[in-house]
Coordinates of C-alpha atoms in Angstrom, one line a residue:
M417 CA 39.5 19.3 10.3
R418 CA 39.9 15.5 9.6
R419 CA 36.9 14.8 11.8
L420 CA 34.8 17.3 9.9
T421 CA 35.8 15.8 6.6
A422 CA 34.6 12.4 7.9
I423 CA 31.3 13.6 9.4
G424 CA 30.6 16.3 6.9
P425 CA 29.4 14.0 4.1
W426 CA 27.1 12.1 6.5
L427 CA 25.5 15.4 7.7
L428 CA 25.1 16.5 4.1
A429 CA 23.5 13.1 3.3
L430 CA 21.1 13.6 6.2
L431 CA 20.2 17.1 5.1
L432 CA 19.8 16.0 1.5
S433 CA 17.6 13.0 2.4
A434 CA 15.4 15.1 4.7
G435 CA 15.2 17.8 2.0
L436 CA 14.1 15.3 -0.5
A437 CA 11.4 14.0 1.9
V438 CA 10.1 17.5 2.4
E439 CA 10.1 18.1 -1.3
R440 CA 8.0 15.0 -1.9
L441 CA 5.7 15.5 1.1
G442 CA 5.6 19.3 1.5
E443 CA 1.9 19.5 2.4
V444 CA 2.3 16.8 5.0
A445 CA 5.4 18.4 6.4
R446 CA 3.4 21.7 6.9
D447 CA 0.3 20.1 8.4
P448 CA 0.7 16.4 9.2
G449 CA -2.7 16.4 11.0
G450 CA -4.6 17.9 8.1
V451 CA -3.1 16.1 5.1
L452 CA -3.2 12.4 4.4
V453 CA -0.2 10.7 2.6
C454 CA -1.5 9.3 -0.7
D455 CA -4.4 10.0 -3.1
W456 CA -7.5 9.2 -1.1
T457 CA -9.4 8.2 -4.3
H458 CA -6.9 5.4 -5.0
P459 CA -8.4 2.0 -4.0
D460 CA -5.4 1.1 -1.8
C461 CA -5.0 4.5 0.0
L462 CA -7.6 4.6 2.8
G463 CA -7.6 0.9 3.4
N464 CA -3.9 0.9 4.1
H465 CA -4.2 3.9 6.4
W466 CA -6.8 1.9 8.3
L467 CA -4.5 -1.1 8.3
M468 CA -1.6 0.8 9.8
V469 CA -3.8 2.1 12.6
W470 CA -5.4 -1.4 13.2
V471 CA -2.0 -3.1 13.5
A472 CA -0.6 -0.5 15.8
E473 CA -3.7 -0.6 18.1
R474 CA -3.8 -4.4 18.1
L475 CA -0.1 -4.5 19.1
S476 CA -0.5 -1.9 21.7
S477 CA -3.4 -3.7 23.3
G478 CA -1.7 -7.1 23.1
A479 CA -4.3 -8.5 20.8
S480 CA -3.7 -10.9 17.8
I481 CA -3.1 -9.5 14.4
L482 CA -4.0 -12.7 12.6
H483 CA -7.7 -12.1 12.5
N484 CA -9.8 -9.0 12.3
D485 CA -13.5 -8.7 13.4
A486 CA -13.8 -5.0 13.0
Y487 CA -15.5 -5.3 9.6
Y488 CA -17.3 -8.0 7.6
A489 CA -18.8 -8.8 10.9
P490 CA -19.4 -11.4 12.3
I491 CA -17.1 -13.3 9.9
G492 CA -14.0 -11.0 9.7
D493 CA -10.9 -11.4 7.6
A494 CA -7.1 -11.3 7.9
P495 CA -5.9 -7.9 6.8
W496 CA -2.4 -8.1 8.2
L497 CA -1.7 -11.3 6.2
A498 CA -3.4 -10.1 3.1
G499 CA -2.4 -6.4 3.1
N500 CA 1.3 -6.5 4.0
G501 CA 0.6 -4.7 7.3
S502 CA 3.9 -5.3 9.0
E503 CA 4.9 -1.6 8.5
G504 CA 2.5 -1.0 11.4
F505 CA 5.3 -2.4 13.6
L506 CA 7.4 0.6 12.8
Y507 CA 4.5 3.0 12.9
L508 CA 3.4 1.9 16.4
P509 CA 5.5 4.3 18.5
L510 CA 4.5 7.3 16.4
H511 CA 0.8 6.2 16.7
L512 CA 1.1 6.0 20.4
A513 CA 2.8 9.4 20.7
L514 CA 1.0 11.4 18.0
G515 CA -2.1 9.5 17.0
W516 CA -3.5 9.2 13.5
P517 CA -3.1 10.9 11.0
T518 CA -0.3 13.0 12.4
G519 CA 1.8 10.0 13.4
L520 CA 1.5 8.5 9.9
G521 CA 2.5 11.7 8.3
V522 CA 5.6 11.9 10.4
W523 CA 6.3 8.2 9.7
A524 CA 6.1 8.9 5.9
L525 CA 8.6 11.8 6.3
L526 CA 11.0 9.6 8.3
A527 CA 10.6 6.7 5.9
V528 CA 11.6 8.8 2.8
T529 CA 14.5 10.3 4.8
A530 CA 15.6 6.8 5.8
N531 CA 15.5 5.7 2.2
G532 CA 18.0 8.4 1.3
L533 CA 20.3 7.6 4.2
A534 CA 20.2 3.9 3.3
G535 CA 21.1 4.9 -0.3
Y536 CA 24.2 6.6 1.1
V537 CA 25.1 3.4 3.0
L538 CA 24.6 1.5 -0.2
G539 CA 26.9 3.8 -2.1
R540 CA 29.6 3.5 0.5
A541 CA 29.3 -0.3 0.5
A542 CA 29.5 -0.4 -3.3
G543 CA 32.9 1.3 -3.1
A544 CA 32.0 5.0 -3.6
G545 CA 33.9 7.6 -1.5
R546 CA 32.2 9.7 1.2
W547 CA 31.2 12.4 -1.3
G548 CA 30.4 10.1 -4.2
A549 CA 27.9 8.2 -2.1
L550 CA 25.8 11.4 -1.9
V551 CA 24.7 10.5 -5.5
S552 CA 23.2 7.2 -4.4
A553 CA 21.6 8.9 -1.4
A554 CA 19.9 11.4 -3.8
A555 CA 18.9 8.6 -6.2
V556 CA 17.3 6.4 -3.6
G557 CA 15.7 9.4 -1.8
S558 CA 14.2 10.5 -5.1
C559 CA 13.2 7.1 -6.3
V560 CA 10.1 7.4 -8.6
Y561 CA 9.1 3.9 -7.5
V562 CA 8.7 5.1 -3.9
V563 CA 6.8 8.2 -5.0
Q564 CA 4.2 6.2 -6.8
E565 CA 3.9 3.4 -4.3
M566 CA 3.5 5.8 -1.3
G567 CA 1.2 8.0 -3.4
A568 CA -1.1 4.9 -3.7
G569 CA -0.9 4.2 0.0
R570 CA 1.3 1.1 -0.4
F571 CA 3.4 2.0 2.6
T572 CA 5.3 -1.3 3.0
Q573 CA 6.5 -1.2 -0.6
A574 CA 7.5 2.4 -0.3
D575 CA 9.9 1.7 2.6
V576 CA 12.9 0.6 0.6
A577 CA 15.5 1.5 3.2
W578 CA 15.8 -2.1 4.5
A579 CA 16.2 -3.4 1.0
A580 CA 18.9 -0.9 0.3
L581 CA 20.7 -1.8 3.6
G582 CA 20.4 -5.5 2.9
L583 CA 22.0 -5.1 -0.5
A584 CA 24.6 -2.9 1.0
G585 CA 25.3 -5.5 3.7
V586 CA 25.9 -8.2 1.1
L587 CA 28.3 -6.0 -0.9
A588 CA 30.2 -5.0 2.3
V589 CA 30.6 -8.6 3.5
A590 CA 31.7 -9.8 0.1
E591 CA 34.3 -7.1 -0.3
R592 CA 35.5 -6.5 3.3
P593 CA 34.6 -9.6 5.2
G594 CA 33.9 -9.2 8.9
W595 CA 31.8 -10.9 11.5
A596 CA 30.1 -7.7 12.7
R597 CA 29.3 -6.8 9.1
A598 CA 27.8 -10.2 8.5
V599 CA 25.6 -9.9 11.6
A600 CA 24.4 -6.4 10.6
A601 CA 23.7 -7.5 7.0
G602 CA 21.8 -10.6 8.2
G603 CA 19.7 -8.4 10.4
A604 CA 18.9 -5.9 7.6
L605 CA 17.9 -8.8 5.3
A606 CA 15.7 -10.2 8.0
V607 CA 13.9 -6.9 8.7
A608 CA 13.3 -6.4 4.9
A609 CA 11.8 -9.8 4.7
I610 CA 9.7 -9.4 7.8
L611 CA 8.2 -6.1 6.6
Y612 CA 7.6 -7.4 3.0
W613 CA 8.7 -10.9 2.4
Y614 CA 8.9 -10.5 -1.4
H615 CA 11.6 -7.9 -0.6
G616 CA 13.4 -10.6 1.3
M617 CA 13.1 -12.9 -1.8
F618 CA 14.4 -10.1 -4.0
L619 CA 17.5 -9.7 -1.8
A620 CA 18.2 -13.4 -1.8
L621 CA 18.2 -13.4 -5.6
A622 CA 20.3 -10.3 -5.7
A623 CA 22.8 -11.8 -3.2
A624 CA 23.1 -14.9 -5.5
L625 CA 23.8 -12.7 -8.5
L626 CA 26.5 -10.8 -6.5
V627 CA 28.2 -14.0 -5.4
G628 CA 27.9 -15.4 -9.0
A629 CA 29.7 -12.2 -10.3
R630 CA 32.5 -12.8 -7.8
A631 CA 32.9 -16.4 -9.0
A632 CA 32.8 -15.2 -12.6
T633 CA 35.6 -12.7 -12.0
R634 CA 37.5 -15.0 -9.8
A635 CA 37.3 -12.7 -6.8
P636 CA 37.5 -14.2 -3.4
I637 CA 34.2 -15.3 -1.8
P638 CA 34.0 -15.1 2.0
W639 CA 31.8 -18.2 2.4
R640 CA 31.9 -18.4 6.1
R641 CA 30.7 -14.8 6.6
L642 CA 28.1 -15.2 4.0
A643 CA 26.9 -18.4 5.7
V644 CA 26.5 -16.5 9.0
L645 CA 24.7 -13.7 7.2
S646 CA 22.3 -16.2 5.6
A647 CA 21.8 -18.2 8.7
L648 CA 21.0 -15.2 10.8
A649 CA 18.6 -13.7 8.2
L650 CA 16.8 -17.1 8.0
A651 CA 16.6 -17.5 11.7
L652 CA 15.1 -14.1 12.2
A653 CA 12.7 -14.1 9.3
L654 CA 11.5 -17.8 9.2
P655 CA 9.2 -17.5 12.2
M656 CA 7.3 -14.7 10.4
L657 CA 7.3 -16.5 7.1
A658 CA 6.0 -19.6 8.9
I659 CA 3.0 -17.6 10.2
Y660 CA 2.3 -16.6 6.6
L661 CA 2.6 -20.1 5.2
L662 CA 0.5 -21.7 8.0
N663 CA -2.3 -19.2 7.4
W664 CA -1.9 -19.1 3.6
D665 CA -5.5 -19.9 3.0
Q666 CA -6.5 -16.7 4.7
I667 CA -5.0 -14.6 2.0
P668 CA -7.3 -13.7 -0.8
G669 CA -6.5 -15.3 -4.2
T670 CA -4.8 -18.4 -2.7
T671 CA -7.6 -20.9 -2.3
G672 CA -9.4 -20.9 -5.6
P673 CA -8.1 -22.0 -9.0
E674 CA -6.2 -18.8 -10.1
P675 CA -4.7 -18.7 -13.6
F676 CA -0.9 -18.4 -13.9
P677 CA 0.3 -15.9 -15.0
H678 CA -2.5 -14.0 -13.3
P679 CA -4.3 -11.3 -15.4
E680 CA -3.2 -8.7 -12.8
A681 CA 0.4 -9.8 -13.4
I682 CA 0.0 -9.4 -17.1
G683 CA -1.4 -6.0 -16.7
D684 CA 1.1 -4.9 -14.1
A685 CA 4.1 -5.7 -16.2
L686 CA 6.5 -3.1 -17.7
R687 CA 6.7 -2.3 -21.3
P688 CA 10.2 -3.3 -22.6
E689 CA 11.0 0.3 -23.5
W690 CA 12.2 3.6 -21.9
P691 CA 10.9 4.9 -19.6
F692 CA 9.8 2.0 -17.5
A693 CA 6.0 2.1 -17.8
V694 CA 3.2 -0.3 -16.7
Q695 CA 1.0 -1.7 -19.4
D696 CA -2.4 -1.9 -17.8
G697 CA -4.4 -2.2 -14.5
R698 CA -4.2 0.2 -11.6
M699 CA -0.7 1.4 -12.5
V700 CA -1.4 1.9 -16.2
S701 CA 1.0 4.2 -18.0
Q702 CA 2.8 5.1 -14.8
A703 CA 6.5 5.5 -15.7
M704 CA 9.2 4.8 -13.1
A705 CA 12.1 6.4 -14.7
L706 CA 15.7 6.6 -13.6
P707 CA 17.2 10.1 -13.7
V708 CA 19.3 10.5 -16.9
V709 CA 22.1 12.0 -14.9
L710 CA 22.6 8.7 -13.1
L711 CA 22.8 6.8 -16.4
A712 CA 25.2 9.4 -17.8
A713 CA 27.4 9.1 -14.7
V714 CA 27.5 5.3 -15.0
S715 CA 28.4 5.4 -18.7
L716 CA 31.0 8.2 -18.5
G717 CA 32.5 6.7 -15.3
R718 CA 32.9 3.3 -17.0
L719 CA 34.6 4.9 -20.0
A720 CA 37.0 6.9 -17.7
L721 CA 37.7 3.7 -15.7
R722 CA 39.7 1.6 -18.1
R723 CA 40.1 -1.1 -15.5
S724 CA 37.8 -1.3 -12.5
E725 CA 39.4 -1.9 -9.1
R726 CA 36.3 -3.9 -8.1
P727 CA 35.1 -5.7 -11.3
A728 CA 33.0 -8.2 -9.3
T729 CA 31.0 -5.3 -7.8
D730 CA 30.4 -3.7 -11.2
L731 CA 29.4 -7.0 -12.8
G732 CA 27.2 -8.0 -9.9
L733 CA 25.3 -4.7 -9.7
A734 CA 24.9 -4.7 -13.5
A735 CA 23.5 -8.3 -13.3
V736 CA 21.1 -7.2 -10.6
A737 CA 19.8 -4.3 -12.7
A738 CA 19.5 -6.5 -15.8
V739 CA 17.8 -9.5 -14.2
F740 CA 15.3 -7.5 -12.2
Y741 CA 14.4 -5.4 -15.2
L742 CA 13.6 -8.6 -17.1
L743 CA 11.5 -9.8 -14.1
A744 CA 9.7 -6.5 -14.1
M745 CA 8.6 -7.2 -17.6
G746 CA 6.4 -10.0 -16.1
P747 CA 5.0 -12.6 -18.4
S748 CA 6.3 -10.8 -21.5
G749 CA 9.8 -11.3 -20.3
P750 CA 11.8 -14.5 -20.2
L751 CA 12.3 -14.9 -16.4
Y752 CA 9.0 -14.2 -14.7
E753 CA 7.1 -17.5 -15.4
P754 CA 10.1 -19.9 -14.8
L755 CA 10.8 -18.3 -11.4
Y756 CA 7.3 -17.5 -10.1
G757 CA 5.8 -20.7 -11.4
L758 CA 7.9 -22.8 -9.0
A759 CA 5.5 -22.6 -6.0
A760 CA 2.1 -21.3 -4.9
P761 CA 3.5 -18.5 -2.7
L762 CA 5.5 -17.3 -5.6
R763 CA 2.6 -17.5 -8.1
R764 CA 0.6 -15.2 -5.8
F765 CA 3.1 -12.3 -6.6
W766 CA 1.0 -10.4 -9.2
W767 CA 2.9 -7.2 -9.3
P768 CA 6.0 -7.6 -11.5
H769 CA 6.7 -3.9 -11.7
R770 CA 7.8 -4.0 -8.1
H771 CA 11.1 -5.7 -9.2
L772 CA 12.1 -2.2 -10.4
V773 CA 13.1 -1.3 -6.8
M774 CA 16.2 -3.4 -7.3
V775 CA 16.9 -1.8 -10.7
H776 CA 16.8 1.6 -9.0
L777 CA 19.1 0.5 -6.1
A778 CA 21.6 -1.1 -8.4
A779 CA 21.7 1.9 -10.7
A780 CA 22.1 4.2 -7.8
A781 CA 25.1 2.2 -6.5
L782 CA 26.8 2.1 -9.9
A783 CA 26.4 5.9 -10.4
A784 CA 28.0 6.5 -7.0
R785 CA 30.9 4.2 -8.0
A786 CA 31.4 6.3 -11.1
V787 CA 32.2 9.5 -9.2
P788 CA 35.8 8.7 -8.3
A789 CA 36.6 7.8 -11.9
L790 CA 35.0 11.0 -13.3
S791 CA 36.9 13.1 -10.7
G792 CA 40.3 11.8 -11.8
G793 CA 41.3 10.7 -8.3
R794 CA 41.4 14.2 -6.9
A795 CA 39.6 14.6 -3.6
W796 CA 38.2 18.2 -4.1
R797 CA 36.9 17.2 -7.6
E798 CA 35.2 14.1 -6.1
A799 CA 33.6 16.2 -3.4
A800 CA 32.4 18.8 -5.9
L801 CA 31.2 16.3 -8.4
G802 CA 29.4 14.2 -5.8
V803 CA 27.5 17.3 -4.5
V804 CA 26.6 18.6 -8.0
L805 CA 25.4 15.2 -9.2
A806 CA 23.4 14.6 -6.0
L807 CA 21.7 18.0 -6.3
S808 CA 20.9 17.5 -10.0
V809 CA 19.0 14.2 -9.5
S810 CA 15.6 15.7 -8.5
P811 CA 15.7 18.5 -11.1
A812 CA 16.6 16.0 -13.8
L813 CA 13.6 13.9 -12.9
R814 CA 11.3 17.0 -13.1
L815 CA 12.8 17.9 -16.5
Q816 CA 12.0 14.3 -17.6
G817 CA 8.4 14.7 -16.5
A818 CA 8.7 12.1 -13.8
P819 CA 6.7 12.5 -10.6
T820 CA 8.7 14.0 -7.7
R821 CA 5.7 14.7 -5.4
I822 CA 3.9 12.0 -3.5
H823 CA 0.2 12.4 -3.8
Q824 CA -1.3 14.0 -0.7
S825 CA -4.9 14.6 0.3
P826 CA -6.1 17.5 2.5
V827 CA -8.8 16.4 4.9
S828 CA -11.2 17.9 7.3
L829 CA -11.1 15.8 10.5
P830 CA -12.8 14.8 12.7
P831 CA -16.0 14.0 10.7
D832 CA -18.7 15.5 13.0
F833 CA -21.4 13.2 11.9
Y834 CA -19.5 10.0 12.8
V835 CA -18.3 11.5 16.1
E836 CA -22.0 11.8 17.0
V837 CA -22.7 8.3 15.7
A838 CA -20.1 7.1 18.2
A839 CA -22.3 8.2 21.1
L840 CA -25.2 6.0 20.0
P841 CA -25.5 2.7 22.0
G842 CA -24.6 -0.6 20.3
E843 CA -21.4 -2.1 18.9
L844 CA -22.4 -3.1 15.3
L845 CA -23.0 -0.7 12.4
L846 CA -24.2 -1.3 8.8
Q847 CA -23.1 1.4 6.3
L848 CA -25.2 1.6 3.1
P849 CA -24.8 0.9 0.3
F850 CA -22.9 -2.3 1.1
T851 CA -23.1 -4.5 -2.1
P852 CA -20.2 -5.0 -4.5
Q853 CA -22.3 -3.5 -7.3
V854 CA -22.8 -0.1 -5.7
A855 CA -20.3 0.4 -2.8
S856 CA -17.3 2.3 -4.3
S857 CA -15.4 4.0 -1.5
Q858 CA -13.0 3.1 1.3
T859 CA -14.1 6.1 3.4
P860 CA -16.2 3.9 5.7
L861 CA -13.0 2.4 7.1
I862 CA -11.7 5.9 8.0
Y863 CA -15.0 6.9 9.6
Q864 CA -14.8 3.7 11.7
L865 CA -11.8 5.2 13.4
Y866 CA -14.2 7.8 14.8
H867 CA -17.5 5.9 15.4
H868 CA -15.5 2.9 16.9
K869 CA -18.2 0.3 16.0
R870 CA -17.7 -2.9 14.2
M871 CA -19.2 -3.0 10.7
V872 CA -21.3 -5.5 8.8
N873 CA -19.9 -4.1 5.5
G874 CA -16.2 -4.3 4.8
H875 CA -13.0 -3.5 3.0
A876 CA -13.2 -3.1 -0.8
P877 CA -16.4 -5.2 -1.3
W878 CA -16.3 -4.7 -5.0
V879 CA -13.2 -7.0 -5.2
D880 CA -14.6 -10.5 -5.3
R881 CA -11.5 -12.2 -3.9
V882 CA -11.4 -9.9 -0.9
R883 CA -14.9 -10.6 0.4
P884 CA -15.0 -13.6 2.7
P885 CA -17.1 -16.3 1.1
A886 CA -18.7 -17.0 4.5
W887 CA -19.8 -13.4 4.6
D888 CA -21.4 -13.6 1.1
A889 CA -23.3 -16.7 2.3
M890 CA -24.4 -15.1 5.5
V891 CA -25.9 -12.1 3.6
Q892 CA -27.8 -14.3 1.3
E893 CA -29.1 -16.6 4.1
N894 CA -30.4 -13.6 6.2
S895 CA -33.6 -12.4 4.6
F896 CA -33.2 -8.8 5.9
L897 CA -29.6 -8.4 4.5
A898 CA -30.6 -10.3 1.3
G899 CA -33.5 -8.0 0.8
L900 CA -31.3 -4.9 1.1
Y901 CA -28.8 -6.6 -1.2
A902 CA -31.6 -7.2 -3.8
Y903 CA -32.9 -3.7 -3.5
E904 CA -29.5 -2.2 -4.3
Q905 CA -29.4 -4.2 -7.6
G906 CA -32.1 -1.8 -9.1
D907 CA -34.2 -4.7 -10.5
P908 CA -36.8 -3.2 -12.9
G909 CA -39.3 -5.8 -11.6
W910 CA -39.2 -4.3 -8.1
P911 CA -41.6 -1.3 -8.3
G912 CA -44.9 -1.9 -6.6
V913 CA -43.7 -5.0 -4.7
A914 CA -43.6 -4.9 -0.9
W915 CA -40.2 -5.6 0.6
R916 CA -40.5 -8.5 3.1
F917 CA -38.2 -10.3 5.4
R918 CA -38.4 -12.8 8.3
E919 CA -38.7 -11.0 11.7
A920 CA -36.4 -13.6 13.2
D921 CA -33.6 -12.7 10.8
L922 CA -33.6 -9.0 11.8
Q923 CA -33.9 -10.0 15.4
A924 CA -30.9 -12.3 15.0
L925 CA -28.8 -9.4 13.7
I926 CA -29.9 -7.2 16.6
N927 CA -29.1 -10.0 19.0
E928 CA -25.6 -10.1 17.4
G929 CA -25.2 -6.4 18.1
L930 CA -26.6 -4.6 15.0
A931 CA -27.6 -1.2 16.3
V932 CA -26.9 1.5 13.8
I933 CA -27.6 1.7 10.1
V934 CA -26.1 4.7 8.3
V935 CA -27.2 6.4 5.0
D936 CA -24.6 8.9 3.9
Q937 CA -25.0 10.6 0.6
E938 CA -21.2 10.7 -0.1
H939 CA -21.2 6.9 -0.5
Y940 CA -23.8 6.8 -3.3
P941 CA -22.9 7.2 -7.0
L942 CA -24.6 10.3 -8.4
P943 CA -26.7 8.2 -10.9
A944 CA -28.0 6.3 -7.9
R945 CA -29.6 9.2 -6.1
A946 CA -32.9 7.3 -6.2
L947 CA -31.3 4.5 -4.2
Y948 CA -30.2 7.0 -1.5
E949 CA -33.7 8.3 -1.2
G950 CA -35.1 4.8 -1.2
H951 CA -32.8 3.7 1.6
R952 CA -33.9 6.6 3.7
A953 CA -37.6 5.9 3.1
L954 CA -37.2 2.2 3.8
L955 CA -35.3 2.7 7.1
T956 CA -37.6 5.4 8.3
E957 CA -40.6 3.1 7.8
L958 CA -38.9 0.3 9.7
F959 CA -37.0 2.2 12.5
G960 CA -38.6 5.6 12.7
P961 CA -36.8 8.9 12.2
P962 CA -33.0 8.9 12.3
E963 CA -31.4 9.5 15.7
V964 CA -28.5 11.4 14.2
R965 CA -29.4 13.7 11.4
H966 CA -27.0 15.9 9.3
K967 CA -27.7 17.6 6.0
R968 CA -26.7 14.6 3.9
A969 CA -26.1 11.8 6.4
F970 CA -28.5 10.0 8.7
A971 CA -28.1 7.3 11.3
Y972 CA -31.0 5.0 12.2
H973 CA -31.1 2.8 15.4
T974 CA -32.6 -0.6 15.5
R975 CA -34.1 0.1 18.9
G976 CA -36.7 2.0 17.0
W977 CA -37.8 -1.1 15.1
T978 CA -41.6 -1.1 14.8
G979 CA -41.8 -4.9 14.6
A980 CA -42.9 -4.7 11.0
S981 CA -41.5 -7.3 8.6
E982 CA -42.2 -5.5 5.4
A983 CA -41.7 -2.0 3.9
H984 CA -42.6 -0.2 0.8
P985 CA -39.5 1.6 -0.5
P986 CA -39.9 3.8 -3.6
P987 CA -38.9 2.1 -6.9
W988 CA -35.6 2.6 -8.5
T989 CA -33.9 1.0 -11.5
W990 CA -30.3 0.6 -12.4
P991 CA -29.1 3.7 -14.3
P992 CA -28.5 3.0 -18.0
G993 CA -24.9 3.2 -19.1
V994 CA -23.4 2.6 -15.7
R995 CA -21.3 -0.5 -15.2
A996 CA -21.9 -2.2 -11.9
G997 CA -19.0 -2.9 -9.5
G998 CA -17.6 -6.4 -9.1
G999 CA -14.7 -8.6 -10.1
S1000 CA -11.9 -6.2 -9.1
Q1001 CA -13.3 -2.8 -10.2
S1002 CA -15.8 -0.5 -8.4
I1003 CA -18.9 1.0 -10.1
T1004 CA -18.0 3.4 -13.0
A1005 CA -19.8 6.5 -11.8
R1006 CA -18.9 9.7 -9.9
R1007 CA -19.9 9.8 -6.3
A1008 CA -21.4 12.7 -4.3
R1009 CA -18.8 15.0 -2.8
S1010 CA -17.3 14.1 0.5
P1011 CA -17.2 16.9 3.2
T1012 CA -14.2 15.2 4.7
F1013 CA -12.0 14.4 1.7
D1014 CA -13.2 16.6 -1.3
L1015 CA -11.5 19.8 -0.2
D1016 CA -9.7 20.7 -3.4
G1017 CA -12.8 21.6 -5.4
V1018 CA -12.4 18.6 -7.7
E1019 CA -14.9 15.7 -7.8
P1020 CA -13.2 12.3 -7.4

């Protein structure tokens, strides 16, 4: 019976965490091979799916992950450095066993489950009993921050288990010093930093606040254990951080004169009001609320506890919640600019709302600590209250109108057209349209997983800081690519003018491997239908009929080049009222439907 009492809460925590994962990812749980995690129309979603696969495949083949030549060929870029791709390390075994997208769907279910279990560990480390810690398991497993980050495809940010374990480790070492705990906590802190080094920085600041609270309350501070914890974390994480710093100039937004605070940081900040909501940008109006039941538990528990048995823990967690909330306010708060203005790697952190993860973790731990006080010290009451509060977290969020489901996108895979394109000879492909003004979808990255050819076009070309400057220069220096670029601008002076280029420039591209040029209607904004027709006419005149033909997609091969150095595409002009892509936003126009991704009857 005693053993069941010890194991029972852990089993319940596992069941609770897994249930919360299924609640948030129900469609993926039912069909992990037919549903993608995240909203495919979000600009980060498909690019991060591609990145997880790329990292896993590079690691499995023993290749470097510092440079990518699969797109923006022949220049390439550094997506692992720029895109926080280290979560691919954890995804690797699932990719090898199950492939994509099934493996990534299973990874997502396991990640959300692990978040809940880490929340249970955090509650126990904060001083909650076995049953009270179920509350923190439910709170972290239900975290709205995770729902919205994973729903946007930001997988590294959605994996908060290591941050929760790192915070738990510091609490455990501070209150019950032990060498084994110090080693485990240092390892958790290091993994959190390796996967997303800003999480490592968050934990370092949180640890300082927890130690400061112990000093303020005159609680003993185990300096030697904390020193071991810190030294181990640094020893494990510094090699990875050194790689980032040595290749800092490969990360977009780090080489030019960027303003501070950056406009994205201003837009991404929270409003100083309830619920926590983002002011502007890609996360505009998204609220990342805490469940009211947690806040009520904290308040009532504090009232019931006239004198805390661990005042340093209470003060430290409250300080973490308060300081990180102020940081989440970004430039409108008092702390963001003094802290992040200290060094260039800190100034590159443009997403102040991500500080909220620490607010959620601290509040979850405080709520779990409130359960013993509310139960009056009776074991059966503590068990009942812990279970009831844990089960009420997700319903409370729904009543508050907070999101409890992670965005998921049904897909029809494999894409038959691109499977056929894979059979064409040659290693380099150009997908039209490819200019920042017109290209507006990340689906070419997913289709690359099926045609297996390197691409001249690349990731999010409408984001100026993402495109390699050398690639922009190459396009303008090659008269064939520059001509295609000019045609996509819809210049009203174009009609009636022959489109000419230097034969040597096209031959140079062919010599570098350019073999296939694809025109797929789903990548064209609806107001640019004339551009779609113009591309087909232009390529047919130069290369002959397409070698792969579907109803709305056509693949031309450069081996059919007639030797001509001019063509006569039909005129088209830029559609009135349509804002061109560029800066950081894609073109403001609806696209044609995608037979792969538009399966819900709703246009993107």
